């Protein structure tokens, strides 16, 4: 198998995720898109690890596991934030969250 | 080899289509279910890359925990169950252009860098040798020896996230 | 006990958790645990002192360019390692600055000969000292480097252990009464225990990384304790200020530790860093950078000029905390760090060469500016706070002029009399419920005889009147400065001594003499407060004799490898400089007596004489340093740039998109009105115009919508990646 099969799939997932992050209005959907991005990263880690031989393959797996752990943490905090926004504004519409407006 | 390629093609197609549906569907709950499809096929791809422990974790943590968390999030924010036209914002086209541009750049870079590089063939290895080399045991050894400190740091991070999530979501 | 010094911080650390979890259920709300734990730590520290005194002097050390042979004494814990480095000094033996160091080493030996006590050792050109007891365990290995934790106990450490645990114990006892009935009584004792742990951890640690832990632990605890009564906004502000100001310095400390880690060959071990620095096995540039960065950390922590502003504000905390922070912990941590890493400072700034160096300059400036500020304070604790800053200046200056023993000795004696003064001030405020000397005190000597007597002893010790403790240590510093070629700093020190004696006279007069100006009936404090005062008074009288001529126990006890390897010169007591400083102090006391007691003060001098008024204004406003920090630095970030961007956006979004000419004219006007009035002019004007220029571009982007920012981010990244692929 070509390594590029995996890397390109990763690139596709990444870009789809980026699109989702940028285009979705619902906070929960944005978080889902971020998961797509993180999965793309994991595919890359594993594929490039395998390419470099057995030791690197293990390292790639270890880092993929770290990424999954951090994704879990991120979703927990992210959903808490979305929930807080919902509680304060009765909407998870990110277009309305523009406190950073100068 | 052929079988692997067929498997890859099917899984990649499912993952891609499902991913596109995640970001385009008008139904929030459907998005979560499509996300399950993406995650499951990516997990299967991990098996193709001889990373069965990561695949198992992918199924357990992602599908078992994270997607459930998403469904809770959808429920608690009382999103419209069913079609909702207002899920996308008005910069969809900017986002599409950015995404496609990024994809173009990435494709160019990857093809340029890796071209026809093949993954090392593992056909001739015995199952035992493969397990010893990159199986769950090897991953565990690596985590608890070389990567012990990062592992501990990640556990502290999880704790911090836990506390943070409680603080954020708790009602006064 | 010397091998197991880790037990001492461990006890107080355990006490912290016990008080936290069990404190509220106990009859004394946790105070008994704290006192028991610190008491045990104190007893163990005394054992450590005794064992250190008993320890045979076996280790032979020569100055870095001396004969060069190293006899690791029998059974020493760090046997093989120093030898490798020991030779390094010889290879570069021809360097001129080392010859200077060698010469100073000779001076020291000659001095010892003249002293008559160490004559027989002097014949061998080396004399044995007590070897430091080190014990390290590997904490973790990362990237092939073993990071160790452990204890390194030598004379300096046991002195610090003794001082810290003793002051902490007395503060604990004092607090049982002073804090009685406080809402967060238990919490207070827990924080005190943790604070003590931080300092103890710092003094026993054998590596810079571990020392950093203790250092930061103290920073956190000082934040908690200074802001103990956080319900009042100014108290929590003071806590924040203390935390952030010391944090500013800590950036320097961190940079210094990392620099020295690489400079000394990837090690955090203090002994090895010192050895590497002294044997000149380190590039001089790296050494200077490291030492300068550490000095910034010391400036922040030990409240040296110009980062001293947090310390007077830290008086917002309860008085026992002030006593603990100012006498034995926190602020002396910086001084301790310099003393501990003395090899680095000695080599980097060429302290042996005389003249001037950054350490001495910082200390010297601090002595004078803080002493001057002490004259205009109304708050008794602030007088003492500035006095502490000034005395810390003495210690830092002492280390800067090569008077190592004197600096440590002053730290030691200062802990007693400054602890005494703070607790005395606490006792006074306990009686009159105020800290304002001018409004609520006066004539208290009749009502509070014990407090008065002990406070007077503390003041005279601080002023440096013989034969009290402050005299011996201050005199040693001045002598060291003079003998090591730092004449200018000796004069600075004498001026400082004069000022110290004068402002303490003022403070004592305002508090204890004249007519009582407050309300109610002040009364003497209960034994839980007076007993610690009495104990400290005894030490304030007696501690100085430890290093008195003919006895010199302190000097020989604290001698360590670094000190000898560097060839730090040693000067015995001399009569003439002591007489000079005594005369200066007496003159200051007499002047103070005339000015304050006899009212011979020319009245209204500040309202009639413009120069005097300007000087008074400068002092009352603390040299405008706080204005500089909050007004200019914070203000230019918060006020000018942020508000400028805000203004531009508001106008733009309101649809008032006028021509560039009008906009720039208005912006210019706005900048003139606001920036000029609220912030200093000059450079900030430029920033305002710059912001105006960029505003034109930024206005379309600043929508506040994260996803637009995200689109820009990803798009820009892709473009840059494309550029990277194509052009690189």
mmCIF file of C-alpha atoms in Angstrom, chain A residues 14 18 21-25 30 37 94-95 97-102, chain C residues 645-646 649-650 653 702-712 714:
data_model
loop_
_atom_site.group_PDB
_atom_site.id
_atom_site.type_symbol
_atom_site.label_atom_id
_atom_site.label_comp_id
_atom_site.label_asym_id
_atom_site.label_seq_id
_atom_site.Cartn_x
_atom_site.Cartn_y
_atom_site.Cartn_z
ATOM 1 C CA UNK A 14 -8.708 17.464 7.736
ATOM 2 C CA UNK A 18 -11.785 22.731 8.585
ATOM 3 C CA UNK A 21 -15.327 24.398 11.824
ATOM 4 C CA UNK A 22 -15.613 27.471 9.651
ATOM 5 C CA UNK A 23 -19.070 27.016 8.192
ATOM 6 C CA UNK A 24 -21.150 25.535 10.995
ATOM 7 C CA UNK A 25 -23.205 27.769 13.172
ATOM 8 C CA UNK A 30 -18.148 22.761 15.342
ATOM 9 C CA UNK A 37 -9.480 17.136 12.248
ATOM 10 C CA UNK A 94 -21.801 31.024 17.340
ATOM 11 C CA UNK A 95 -22.641 34.002 15.142
ATOM 12 C CA UNK A 97 -21.147 35.098 20.296
ATOM 13 C CA UNK A 98 -19.182 38.129 19.273
ATOM 14 C CA UNK A 99 -17.918 39.540 22.535
ATOM 15 C CA UNK A 100 -14.496 39.818 20.915
ATOM 16 C CA UNK A 101 -15.896 42.372 18.536
ATOM 17 C CA UNK A 102 -13.662 45.402 18.726
ATOM 18 C CA UNK C 645 -8.206 50.084 18.602
ATOM 19 C CA UNK C 646 -11.593 50.194 20.289
ATOM 20 C CA UNK C 649 -13.523 50.247 15.444
ATOM 21 C CA UNK C 650 -16.441 52.000 17.044
ATOM 22 C CA UNK C 653 -18.679 50.309 12.553
ATOM 23 C CA UNK C 702 -12.596 42.854 13.759
ATOM 24 C CA UNK C 703 -16.082 41.376 13.651
ATOM 25 C CA UNK C 704 -15.736 39.394 16.846
ATOM 26 C CA UNK C 705 -16.803 36.223 15.075
ATOM 27 C CA UNK C 706 -14.428 33.427 15.844
ATOM 28 C CA UNK C 707 -15.143 31.564 12.668
ATOM 29 C CA UNK C 708 -14.082 34.447 10.503
ATOM 30 C CA UNK C 709 -10.872 34.643 12.446
ATOM 31 C CA UNK C 710 -10.547 30.895 11.932
ATOM 32 C CA UNK C 711 -11.060 31.216 8.181
ATOM 33 C CA UNK C 712 -8.317 33.839 8.058
ATOM 34 C CA UNK C 714 -6.453 28.575 8.040
#
